[in-house]
Coordinates of C-alpha atoms and ligand atoms in Angstrom, one line a residue:
X24 CA 2.3 49.2 -19.6
X25 CA 3.7 52.2 -17.6
X26 CA 7.3 51.8 -16.5
X27 CA 7.6 50.7 -12.8
X28 CA 8.9 53.4 -10.4
X29 CA 12.0 53.8 -8.3
X30 CA 11.4 56.4 -5.6
X31 CA 14.0 58.1 -3.5
X32 CA 13.1 60.2 -0.5
X33 CA 15.4 62.6 1.4
X34 CA 14.8 65.9 3.1
X35 CA 18.3 67.1 2.2
X36 CA 18.0 68.6 -1.3
X37 CA 21.6 68.1 -2.2
X38 CA 21.6 64.4 -1.2
X39 CA 18.3 63.9 -3.0
X40 CA 19.7 65.5 -6.2
X41 CA 22.8 63.3 -6.1
X42 CA 20.9 60.0 -5.5
X43 CA 18.4 60.9 -8.2
X44 CA 21.2 61.6 -10.7
X45 CA 22.9 58.3 -10.0
X46 CA 19.6 56.4 -10.2
X47 CA 18.6 58.0 -13.5
X48 CA 22.0 57.2 -15.0
X49 CA 21.7 53.5 -14.4
X50 CA 18.0 52.8 -14.4
X51 CA 16.1 55.3 -16.5
X52 CA 15.7 53.0 -19.5
X53 CA 13.6 50.5 -17.5
X54 CA 12.3 52.5 -14.6
X55 CA 10.8 55.9 -13.9
X56 CA 12.9 57.6 -11.3
X57 CA 10.9 59.8 -8.9
X58 CA 12.1 61.8 -5.9
X59 CA 10.3 63.3 -2.9
X60 CA 11.7 65.9 -0.5
X61 CA 9.7 64.8 2.5
X62 CA 7.9 61.8 3.9
X63 CA 4.5 63.5 3.4
X64 CA 5.3 64.2 -0.3
X65 CA 6.4 60.5 -0.7
X66 CA 3.2 59.2 0.8
X67 CA 1.1 61.3 -1.5
X68 CA 3.0 60.2 -4.5
X69 CA 2.8 56.5 -3.4
X70 CA -0.9 56.9 -3.0
X71 CA -1.3 58.4 -6.5
X72 CA 0.8 55.6 -8.0
X73 CA -1.4 53.0 -6.3
X74 CA -4.5 54.8 -7.7
X75 CA -3.1 54.7 -11.2
X76 CA -2.1 51.1 -10.8
X77 CA 1.6 51.9 -11.4
X78 CA 4.0 49.5 -9.7
X79 CA 6.8 50.9 -7.4
X80 CA 9.7 48.6 -7.7
X81 CA 11.9 50.2 -5.0
X82 CA 11.8 52.8 -2.3
X83 CA 15.2 54.3 -1.3
X84 CA 14.5 56.3 1.9
X85 CA 16.6 58.4 4.2
X86 CA 16.2 57.3 7.8
X87 CA 16.5 60.6 9.6
X88 CA 13.8 63.0 8.4
X89 CA 12.0 65.6 10.6
X90 CA 8.3 64.6 10.3
X91 CA 8.6 60.8 10.1
X92 CA 11.6 58.4 10.2
X93 CA 12.5 56.4 7.1
X94 CA 11.3 53.2 8.8
X95 CA 8.0 54.8 9.7
X96 CA 7.5 55.9 6.1
X97 CA 8.4 52.5 4.7
X98 CA 5.9 50.9 7.1
X99 CA 3.2 53.2 5.6
X100 CA 4.1 52.7 1.9
X101 CA 4.3 48.9 2.5
X102 CA 0.5 48.9 2.9
X103 CA 0.1 50.5 -0.5
X104 CA 2.9 48.7 -2.4
X105 CA 3.5 45.4 -0.5
X106 CA 5.8 44.0 -3.2
X107 CA 8.2 46.9 -3.5
X108 CA 11.8 46.5 -2.3
X109 CA 12.7 48.8 0.6
X110 CA 16.1 50.3 1.2
X111 CA 17.2 52.7 4.0
X112 CA 19.8 55.3 3.5
X113 CA 21.6 56.9 6.5
X114 CA 24.7 58.8 7.4
X115 CA 25.3 56.6 10.4
X116 CA 26.1 53.0 11.0
X117 CA 22.7 52.7 12.8
X118 CA 22.6 48.9 13.1
X119 CA 19.8 48.9 15.6
X120 CA 17.5 50.7 13.2
X121 CA 18.5 48.3 10.5
X122 CA 17.7 45.2 12.6
X123 CA 14.4 46.8 13.7
X124 CA 13.6 47.5 10.0
X125 CA 14.3 44.0 8.9
X126 CA 12.1 42.5 11.5
X127 CA 9.2 44.9 11.5
X128 CA 8.9 46.2 8.0
X129 CA 10.7 43.7 5.8
X130 CA 13.5 46.1 5.1
X131 CA 15.6 44.6 2.2
X132 CA 18.8 46.6 2.6
X133 CA 20.6 49.3 4.4
X134 CA 23.0 51.8 2.7
X135 CA 25.4 54.2 4.3
X136 CA 26.0 57.6 2.7
X137 CA 28.0 58.4 0.7
X138 CA 27.5 55.5 -1.7
X139 CA 30.5 56.5 -3.9
X140 CA 31.5 55.0 -6.2
X141 CA 28.0 53.9 -7.2
X142 CA 29.2 51.2 -9.5
X143 CA 30.6 49.4 -6.5
X144 CA 28.4 50.5 -3.6
X145 CA 25.0 51.3 -5.0
X146 CA 24.2 49.6 -8.3
X147 CA 25.2 46.0 -7.4
X148 CA 22.9 46.1 -4.3
X149 CA 20.0 47.7 -6.2
X150 CA 20.4 45.5 -9.3
X151 CA 20.0 42.4 -7.1
X152 CA 16.9 43.8 -5.4
X153 CA 15.3 44.9 -8.7
X154 CA 15.9 41.6 -10.4
X155 CA 14.4 39.8 -7.4
X156 CA 11.4 42.2 -7.5
X157 CA 11.0 41.6 -11.3
X158 CA 10.9 37.9 -10.9
X159 CA 8.2 38.0 -8.1
X160 CA 6.1 41.1 -8.8
X161 CA 2.8 40.8 -10.6
X162 CA 3.0 43.8 -12.7
X163 CA -0.3 45.6 -12.2
X164 CA -2.8 46.1 -14.9
X165 CA -2.6 49.8 -16.0
X166 CA -6.1 50.3 -17.6
X167 CA -9.4 51.3 -16.0
X168 CA -10.0 49.6 -12.6
X169 CA -13.4 49.4 -10.8
X170 CA -13.2 49.0 -7.1
X171 CA -16.4 48.1 -5.4
X172 CA -18.5 45.6 -3.5
X173 CA -19.5 42.4 -5.3
X174 CA -23.1 42.6 -4.3
X175 CA -23.9 46.2 -5.1
X176 CA -26.3 47.4 -7.7
X177 CA -24.1 50.4 -8.6
X178 CA -21.0 48.3 -9.1
X179 CA -23.1 45.9 -11.3
X180 CA -24.4 48.8 -13.4
X181 CA -20.9 50.3 -14.0
X182 CA -19.4 46.9 -14.9
X183 CA -22.3 46.2 -17.3
X184 CA -22.1 49.6 -18.9
X185 CA -18.3 49.3 -19.6
X186 CA -18.6 45.7 -20.7
X187 CA -21.3 46.4 -23.2
X188 CA -19.4 49.4 -24.5
X189 CA -16.3 47.1 -24.9
X190 CA -14.3 49.2 -22.6
X191 CA -11.8 46.9 -20.8
X192 CA -11.5 47.1 -17.1
X193 CA -10.2 45.3 -14.1
X194 CA -12.7 44.5 -11.3
X195 CA -11.4 44.7 -7.7
X196 CA -13.6 43.4 -5.0
X197 CA -12.8 45.6 -2.0
X198 CA -13.9 42.8 0.4
X199 CA -11.0 40.8 -0.9
X200 CA -8.4 43.5 -1.3
X201 CA -7.7 45.3 2.0
X202 CA -5.3 47.9 0.6
X203 CA -7.8 48.9 -2.1
X204 CA -10.5 49.1 0.5
X205 CA -8.4 51.4 2.6
X206 CA -7.6 53.6 -0.4
X207 CA -11.2 53.8 -1.5
X208 CA -12.3 54.6 2.1
X209 CA -10.1 57.6 2.0
X210 CA -11.8 59.2 -1.0
X211 CA -14.5 61.8 -0.5
X212 CA -17.7 59.9 0.2
X213 CA -15.6 56.9 1.2
X214 CA -17.3 53.5 1.2
X215 CA -20.7 55.0 0.9
X216 CA -20.0 56.1 -2.7
X217 CA -19.1 52.9 -4.5
X218 CA -17.9 51.8 -6.9
X219 CA -14.8 54.0 -7.5
X220 CA -13.6 53.9 -11.0
X221 CA -9.9 54.6 -11.2
X222 CA -8.5 55.8 -14.5
X223 CA -4.9 55.4 -15.8
X224 CA -4.3 59.1 -15.6
X225 CA -4.7 59.1 -11.8
X226 CA -8.2 60.6 -11.8
X227 CA -11.2 58.7 -10.4
X228 CA -15.0 58.8 -10.3
X229 CA -17.1 57.7 -7.3
X230 CA -20.5 56.1 -8.1
X231 CA -20.5 57.6 -11.6
X232 CA -23.5 58.0 -14.0
X233 CA -23.3 56.4 -17.4
X234 CA -22.8 59.8 -18.9
X235 CA -19.8 60.6 -16.6
X236 CA -18.3 57.2 -17.4
X237 CA -18.9 57.6 -21.1
X238 CA -17.2 61.0 -21.2
X239 CA -14.2 59.8 -19.2
X240 CA -13.8 56.6 -21.1
X241 CA -13.7 58.5 -24.3
X242 CA -17.0 57.3 -25.7
X243 CA -18.8 59.7 -28.0
X244 CA -21.6 61.6 -26.2
X245 CA -21.8 64.9 -28.2
X246 CA -23.2 65.5 -31.6
X247 CA -20.5 66.9 -34.0
X248 CA -22.9 68.8 -36.3
X249 CA -25.6 71.3 -35.6
X250 CA -28.1 69.7 -38.0
X251 CA -28.8 66.2 -39.4
X252 CA -30.9 64.7 -42.2
X253 CA -31.8 61.8 -39.9
X254 CA -31.7 61.5 -36.2
X255 CA -32.2 57.9 -35.0
X256 CA -33.4 57.4 -31.4
X257 CA -32.3 54.1 -29.9
X258 CA -29.3 51.9 -30.8
X259 CA -30.8 48.4 -30.9
X260 CA -30.8 46.3 -34.1
X261 CA -33.6 48.5 -35.7
X262 CA -31.7 51.8 -35.0
X263 CA -28.3 50.5 -36.1
X264 CA -29.8 49.0 -39.3
X265 CA -31.5 52.3 -40.0
X266 CA -28.3 54.2 -39.3
X267 CA -26.3 52.0 -41.7
X268 CA -28.8 52.3 -44.5
X269 CA -29.4 56.1 -44.1
X270 CA -25.6 56.7 -44.0
X271 CA -25.0 54.5 -47.1
X272 CA -27.7 56.7 -48.9
X273 CA -25.4 59.7 -48.3
X274 CA -27.6 61.2 -45.5
X275 CA -26.1 62.9 -42.5
X276 CA -27.1 60.6 -39.6
X277 CA -26.8 60.7 -35.9
X278 CA -27.9 57.8 -33.7
X279 CA -28.7 58.6 -30.0
X280 CA -28.5 55.8 -27.5
X281 CA -29.3 56.2 -23.8
X282 CA -27.0 53.4 -22.7
X283 CA -25.0 51.2 -25.1
X284 CA -25.6 50.3 -28.7
X285 CA -27.0 46.8 -29.1
X286 CA -30.3 47.2 -27.3
X287 CA -32.0 44.1 -26.0
X288 CA -30.2 42.0 -28.5
X289 CA -26.9 43.3 -27.1
X290 CA -27.7 41.4 -23.9
X291 CA -28.4 38.1 -25.5
X292 CA -25.9 35.4 -24.8
X293 CA -26.4 33.7 -28.2
X294 CA -28.7 34.7 -31.1
X295 CA -29.1 31.5 -33.1
X296 CA -31.9 32.4 -35.5
X297 CA -30.3 35.4 -37.3
X298 CA -29.6 34.8 -40.9
X299 CA -26.0 34.2 -41.9
X300 CA -24.7 32.9 -38.5
X301 CA -25.2 29.2 -38.5
X302 CA -23.4 28.7 -35.2
X303 CA -25.2 31.7 -33.6
X304 CA -23.6 35.0 -32.6
X305 CA -23.5 36.7 -29.2
X306 CA -25.6 39.9 -29.0
X307 CA -22.5 41.8 -28.0
X308 CA -20.7 40.7 -31.1
X309 CA -23.6 41.5 -33.4
X310 CA -23.9 45.0 -31.8
X311 CA -20.2 45.6 -32.2
X312 CA -20.2 44.6 -35.8
X313 CA -23.3 46.7 -36.6
X314 CA -21.9 49.8 -34.7
X315 CA -18.6 49.5 -36.6
X316 CA -20.5 49.2 -39.9
X317 CA -22.6 52.3 -39.2
X318 CA -19.5 54.3 -38.2
X319 CA -17.7 53.1 -41.3
X320 CA -20.4 54.7 -43.5
X321 CA -20.2 58.0 -41.6
X322 CA -23.1 57.7 -39.1
X323 CA -22.4 59.3 -35.7
X324 CA -23.2 57.2 -32.7
X325 CA -23.8 58.9 -29.4
X326 CA -23.7 56.8 -26.2
X327 CA -25.2 57.5 -22.8
X328 CA -27.5 60.2 -24.1
X329 CA -31.2 59.9 -23.2
X330 CA -33.8 61.4 -25.5
X331 CA -36.6 63.0 -23.4
X332 CA -38.9 64.5 -26.0
X333 CA -39.4 65.5 -29.6
X334 CA -40.6 68.9 -30.8
X335 CA -42.1 69.7 -34.2
X336 CA -40.9 73.0 -35.8
X337 CA -41.8 72.6 -39.5
X338 CA -39.9 71.5 -41.5
X339 CA -37.6 70.4 -38.6
X340 CA -38.0 67.8 -35.9
X341 CA -36.1 68.7 -32.8
X342 CA -34.8 65.9 -30.6
X343 CA -34.5 66.9 -26.9
X344 CA -31.9 65.3 -24.7
X345 CA -31.8 64.8 -20.9
X346 CA -28.8 67.1 -20.6
X347 CA -30.9 70.0 -21.9
X348 CA -29.3 70.0 -25.4
X349 CA -31.2 69.6 -28.6
X350 CA -30.5 68.0 -32.0
X351 CA -32.5 69.3 -35.0
X352 CA -33.1 67.0 -38.1
X353 CA -35.4 66.7 -41.0
X354 CA -36.4 63.2 -40.0
X355 CA -36.6 61.4 -36.7
X356 CA -36.7 57.6 -36.5
X357 CA -37.8 56.1 -33.2
X358 CA -36.3 52.7 -32.6
X359 CA -36.4 52.7 -28.8
X360 CA -37.6 49.1 -28.3
X361 CA -38.7 47.7 -25.1
X362 CA -37.9 47.8 -21.4
X363 CA -38.2 44.8 -19.1
X364 CA -41.3 44.6 -16.9
X365 CA -40.8 44.9 -13.2
X366 CA -41.6 42.2 -10.7
X367 CA -43.4 43.7 -7.7
X368 CA -43.1 41.2 -4.8
X369 CA -42.3 41.7 -1.1
X370 CA -38.6 42.0 -0.3
X371 CA -37.4 42.6 -3.8
X372 CA -36.4 46.3 -3.7
X373 CA -33.3 46.2 -1.4
X374 CA -32.0 43.1 -3.2
X375 CA -32.0 44.6 -6.7
X376 CA -28.3 44.4 -7.9
X377 CA -27.5 42.2 -4.8
X378 CA -28.6 39.0 -6.4
X379 CA -31.8 40.2 -8.1
X380 CA -31.4 41.4 -11.7
X381 CA -33.7 42.5 -14.4
X382 CA -32.9 40.8 -17.7
X383 CA -29.8 38.7 -18.3
X384 CA -26.8 40.2 -16.6
X385 CA -24.1 38.4 -18.6
X386 CA -21.3 40.1 -16.7
X387 CA -22.5 38.4 -13.5
X388 CA -21.8 34.8 -14.7
X389 CA -18.4 34.9 -12.9
X390 CA -20.0 36.2 -9.7
X391 CA -22.3 33.2 -9.4
X392 CA -20.0 30.5 -10.6
X393 CA -20.7 27.3 -8.8
X394 CA -23.8 28.7 -7.1
X395 CA -27.6 28.1 -7.5
X396 CA -29.4 30.6 -9.7
X397 CA -33.0 30.9 -10.9
X398 CA -34.4 32.5 -14.0
X399 CA -38.0 33.8 -13.9
X400 CA -39.9 33.7 -17.2
X401 CA -40.9 31.3 -19.9
X402 CA -40.0 33.1 -23.2
X403 CA -36.9 32.9 -25.3
X404 CA -34.9 35.4 -23.3
X405 CA -35.5 33.3 -20.1
X406 CA -34.5 30.1 -22.0
X407 CA -31.3 31.6 -23.3
X408 CA -30.5 32.9 -19.8
X409 CA -31.0 29.4 -18.4
X410 CA -28.7 27.8 -21.0
X411 CA -26.1 30.6 -20.5
X412 CA -25.9 30.2 -16.7
X413 CA -26.0 26.4 -16.9
X414 CA -22.4 26.4 -17.9
X415 CA -21.1 28.3 -14.8
X416 CA -23.8 27.9 -12.1
X417 CA -24.2 24.7 -10.1
X418 CA -28.0 24.5 -10.6
X419 CA -30.3 26.6 -12.7
X420 CA -34.1 26.7 -11.9
X421 CA -36.3 28.0 -14.6
X422 CA -39.5 29.4 -12.9
X423 CA -42.5 29.5 -15.3
X424 CA -46.1 30.4 -14.9
X425 CA -47.4 28.3 -17.8
X426 CA -47.8 24.5 -17.6
X427 CA -45.3 24.1 -20.5
X428 CA -42.5 26.0 -22.1
X429 CA -44.1 25.7 -25.5
X430 CA -45.4 27.8 -27.3
X431 CA -43.9 30.9 -25.7
X432 CA -40.3 29.5 -26.2
X433 CA -38.7 28.4 -29.5
X434 CA -38.6 24.7 -30.0
X435 CA -34.8 24.6 -30.4
X436 CA -34.3 26.2 -26.9
X437 CA -36.8 23.8 -25.3
X438 CA -34.8 20.8 -26.8
X439 CA -31.6 22.2 -25.5
X440 CA -33.0 22.9 -22.0
X441 CA -34.3 19.3 -21.8
X442 CA -30.8 18.0 -22.7
X443 CA -29.0 20.1 -20.1
X444 CA -28.7 18.2 -16.8
X445 CA -28.4 21.1 -14.4
X446 CA -31.5 23.0 -15.6
X447 CA -34.6 22.3 -13.7
X448 CA -37.9 23.7 -15.0
X449 CA -40.6 24.4 -12.4
X450 CA -44.0 25.1 -14.2
X451 CA -47.2 26.6 -12.8
X452 CA -45.5 28.7 -10.1
X453 CA -45.0 32.4 -9.5
X454 CA -42.6 34.3 -7.2
X455 CA -44.4 35.2 -4.0
X456 CA -41.5 37.0 -2.3
X457 CA -37.8 37.1 -2.0
X458 CA -35.6 37.2 1.1
X459 CA -32.0 37.7 2.1
X460 CA -29.8 39.8 4.3
X461 CA -27.9 42.2 2.1
X462 CA -27.9 39.6 -0.7
X463 CA -30.5 37.3 -2.2
X464 CA -30.7 34.0 -0.2
X465 CA -34.1 32.5 -1.0
X466 CA -36.9 32.9 -3.5
X467 CA -40.4 32.0 -2.2
X468 CA -42.4 30.3 -5.0
X469 CA -46.2 30.0 -4.9
X470 CA -47.9 27.1 -6.7
X471 CA -50.6 28.5 -9.0
X472 CA -52.9 25.6 -8.5
X473 CA -52.7 24.9 -4.8
X474 CA -51.5 28.4 -3.6
X475 CA -48.9 26.4 -1.5
X476 CA -45.6 28.2 -0.9
X477 CA -42.1 26.8 -0.8
X478 CA -38.6 28.2 -0.5
X479 CA -35.9 27.8 -3.1
X480 CA -32.3 28.6 -2.1
X481 CA -30.7 30.9 -4.8
X482 CA -27.8 33.2 -4.9
X483 CA -29.1 35.1 -7.9
X484 CA -32.5 35.6 -9.6
X485 CA -32.7 36.9 -13.2
X486 CA -36.1 38.3 -14.1
X487 CA -37.2 37.9 -17.8
X488 CA -40.9 38.4 -17.5
X489 CA -41.9 40.6 -20.4
X490 CA -41.6 44.1 -21.5
X491 CA -43.2 47.5 -22.1
X492 CA -42.4 49.9 -24.9
X493 CA -40.0 52.8 -24.5
X494 CA -42.4 55.4 -25.8
X495 CA -43.2 57.8 -22.9
X496 CA -41.1 60.5 -24.5
X497 CA -43.6 60.9 -27.3
X498 CA -46.8 60.6 -25.3
X499 CA -49.2 63.3 -26.4
X500 CA -47.3 63.8 -29.7
X501 CA -47.7 60.4 -31.4
X502 CA -50.5 57.9 -31.7
X503 CA -49.9 54.8 -29.5
X504 CA -51.9 51.7 -29.0
X505 CA -53.4 50.7 -25.6
X506 CA -50.1 49.2 -24.5
X507 CA -48.1 52.2 -25.5
X508 CA -46.6 50.9 -28.8
X509 CA -46.3 53.5 -31.6
X510 CA -48.8 53.2 -34.4
X511 CA -47.5 53.7 -38.0
X512 CA -48.7 53.8 -41.6
X513 CA -51.8 51.7 -42.3
X514 CA -52.2 51.0 -38.5
X515 CA -52.9 54.6 -37.6
X516 CA -56.5 55.2 -36.4
X517 CA -58.8 57.0 -38.9
X518 CA -61.8 59.1 -38.6
X519 CA -64.0 59.2 -41.7
X520 CA -61.2 57.6 -43.6
X521 CA -58.7 60.3 -42.6
X522 CA -55.8 59.7 -40.1
X523 CA -56.5 61.7 -37.0
X524 CA -54.7 65.1 -37.1
X525 CA -53.1 64.4 -40.5
X526 CA -53.1 67.5 -42.8
X527 CA -51.1 66.4 -45.8
X528 CA -52.7 65.3 -49.2
X529 CA -50.9 61.9 -49.1
X530 CA -51.4 59.1 -46.6
X531 CA -48.6 58.3 -44.1
X532 CA -45.8 56.3 -45.6
X533 CA -44.9 52.8 -44.2
X534 CA -43.3 53.2 -40.8
X535 CA -44.4 56.9 -40.7
X536 CA -46.3 58.0 -37.5
X537 CA -49.1 60.5 -37.3
X538 CA -46.5 63.3 -37.4
X539 CA -45.0 63.6 -40.9
X540 CA -41.2 63.0 -40.8
X541 CA -41.3 61.0 -37.6
X542 CA -40.9 57.2 -38.2
X543 CA -40.9 54.2 -35.9
X544 CA -39.4 50.8 -36.5
X545 CA -38.6 47.6 -34.5
X546 CA -40.1 46.5 -31.2
X547 CA -41.5 49.9 -30.2
X548 CA -43.8 49.8 -33.2
X549 CA -47.3 48.5 -32.8
X550 CA -47.7 45.2 -34.5
X551 CA -43.9 44.5 -34.8
X552 CA -42.7 40.9 -34.8
X553 CA -40.3 41.1 -31.9
X554 CA -37.2 39.4 -33.3
X555 CA -33.7 40.6 -34.2
X556 CA -34.2 39.9 -37.9
X557 CA -37.6 41.7 -37.9
X558 CA -36.1 44.8 -36.2
X559 CA -33.2 44.9 -38.6
X560 CA -35.6 44.5 -41.5
X561 CA -37.9 47.3 -40.3
X562 CA -35.0 49.6 -39.6
X563 CA -33.6 49.0 -43.1
X564 CA -37.0 49.1 -44.9
X565 CA -37.9 52.4 -43.4
X566 CA -35.2 54.0 -45.4
X567 CA -37.5 53.8 -48.5
X568 CA -40.2 55.9 -46.8
X569 CA -37.6 58.3 -45.4
X570 CA -36.2 59.0 -48.8
X571 CA -39.6 59.7 -50.2
X572 CA -40.3 62.0 -47.3
X573 CA -37.0 63.9 -47.7
X574 CA -38.0 64.6 -51.4
X575 CA -40.9 66.7 -50.0
X576 CA -38.9 69.0 -47.6
Ligands
FAD13 C1 -32.2 38.5 -23.5 C2 -32.8 38.6 -24.9 C3 -32.5 37.7 -25.8 C4 -33.1 37.7 -27.1 N1 -32.7 36.8 -28.0 C5 -33.3 36.8 -29.3 C6 -32.9 35.9 -30.3 O1 -32.1 35.0 -30.0 N2 -33.4 36.0 -31.5 C7 -34.3 37.0 -31.8 O2 -34.7 37.1 -33.0 N3 -34.6 37.9 -30.9 C8 -34.2 37.9 -29.7 N4 -34.5 38.8 -28.7 C9 -35.4 39.9 -29.1 C10 -34.6 41.0 -29.9 O3 -33.5 41.2 -29.2 C11 -35.4 42.2 -30.1 O4 -36.6 41.9 -30.8 C12 -34.6 43.3 -30.8 O5 -33.5 43.7 -30.0 C13 -35.5 44.6 -31.0 O6 -34.7 45.5 -31.5 P1 -35.0 47.1 -31.5 O7 -33.9 47.8 -32.1 O8 -36.4 47.3 -32.0 O9 -35.1 47.5 -29.9 P2 -34.1 47.2 -28.7 O10 -33.2 46.1 -29.0 O11 -35.0 47.2 -27.5 O12 -33.2 48.6 -28.7 C14 -33.8 49.8 -28.3 C15 -32.7 50.7 -27.9 O13 -33.2 52.0 -27.7 C16 -32.6 52.6 -26.6 N5 -33.5 53.6 -26.0 C17 -34.7 53.4 -25.4 N6 -35.2 54.6 -25.0 C18 -34.3 55.6 -25.3 C19 -34.3 57.0 -25.2 N7 -35.3 57.6 -24.6 N8 -33.2 57.7 -25.6 C20 -32.2 57.0 -26.2 N9 -32.2 55.7 -26.4 C21 -33.2 55.0 -26.0 C22 -32.4 51.4 -25.6 O14 -31.4 51.7 -24.6 C23 -32.0 50.3 -26.6 O15 -30.7 50.2 -26.8 C24 -34.0 38.8 -27.4 C25 -34.3 39.7 -26.5 C26 -33.7 39.7 -25.2 C27 -34.1 40.7 -24.2

């Protein structure tokens, strides 16, 4: 925690020097003593300190300054630091000003120059005020702060990105903090560029991209080496498992993740069927453990780096990144998993992030505490979401197209949902439209048998309706099935017994695609069993084929 500040302000350099010297002598162990030679300079410094989240314990301000009087300055800084103690300093016994100050700006004290000897005339007064301040002040949090609007997609994305990367932050809703709203409004772009992320060093980013956030928060975004044995694309369970095993085999490995390591599993509120965790484990915890394990064995993990393509330049495979850079390697392992499917209904677009979310936005549980939410989908991810929100929301409605939850949802989840009083399952319906003014208010449901529509009040809707593979970046290079999943090994299509376009004497290895040296594992692979354990298994097992391939280059 940064030391709180005592700031003195006087336009007379000699007086300012003297007061600074006396303040330092007595207070520098516990406070940072700052000085300003004008009201403007003081206002700028006070604004900077507010931005950094540094508390100002006391302002000691000269009354007679040319551009602004001391009381006028204290009135301004009071907006920024309402809890600070305020003391006026003047050469005259100006009682009228003092009375005015006490009534209008909450002035705490009035000191007449000179204050010698300070042990009698200065310190006792300030000691009292500071101890009073200490007992009342809520010392501000001095880490990263996000100031934004609660129902804003950009604010949601920034919070989700930092949460999933385990970067702690404080959330400030500008609709509930007037001084922060004013501060943010004064930044370039103002309230149109939200959220504003304030960093402890006094800098800030308005409406930042994941990449900007990652760079600023000190996450690793750049490859350290110019060449790798293995480049893993995608940091879900399959990619992380592959990185761990490749690294333990002594290979130089880089894992490139467009968002946050953990993948779909990272967003799961509780994974209960993964071996070795009898009480279940949150996806975030599993992702964190796996990332730490991969790093421990020497794998490099890049965050917020999107892969846009792969080039073949034998014997190398070149990974192309969205920022224009390239990472060459002998082997590329694609573990890019799935993306959630979009729900295309009237009214949805403007409400995305303002009550409508794709997938399970765990960070929003606090936002919708005590309110009614609905979950769209009938598979495990929807079931987990319903259970997760049931502990904070008032009522959870699970909207399902099928007549029954089984067989698309695991038995254990169905049992749990049945036993949870505030989850209501609505079968044989679909979402017809959504409505709300700036935030979701109602979801219109259509009965699949009668086509009748009815409105459901909901503050939030989480959409978990299936997925499509992340494989566009290799379209035209790799063989994919009709849904876009990457074909590998024995599943590759053959013409006259030979894999299409394959020129080597051997057949493709397990998990190898139609391009030698490019492998695919986990949910993105055609025929994969879409579970955490299966993805981990495939990512780990692929190492056997990778090793055999590396013997040939
Ligand atoms: C909410 C939810 C709950 C679930 N719960 C369970 C459960 O309880 N038990 C269970 O067994 N399974 C569960 N699953 C399924 C399980 O999470 C997946 O099967 C598993 O995560 C698949 O792992 P993967 O590594 O293959 O892919 P993913 O987890 O999808 O990871 C792929 C990663 O690749 C990244 N990526 C994609 N494209 C690019 C690119 N171009 N550049 C860089 N990176 C890219 C993505 O950002 C992502 O991080 C759940 C899924 C969801 C959505």
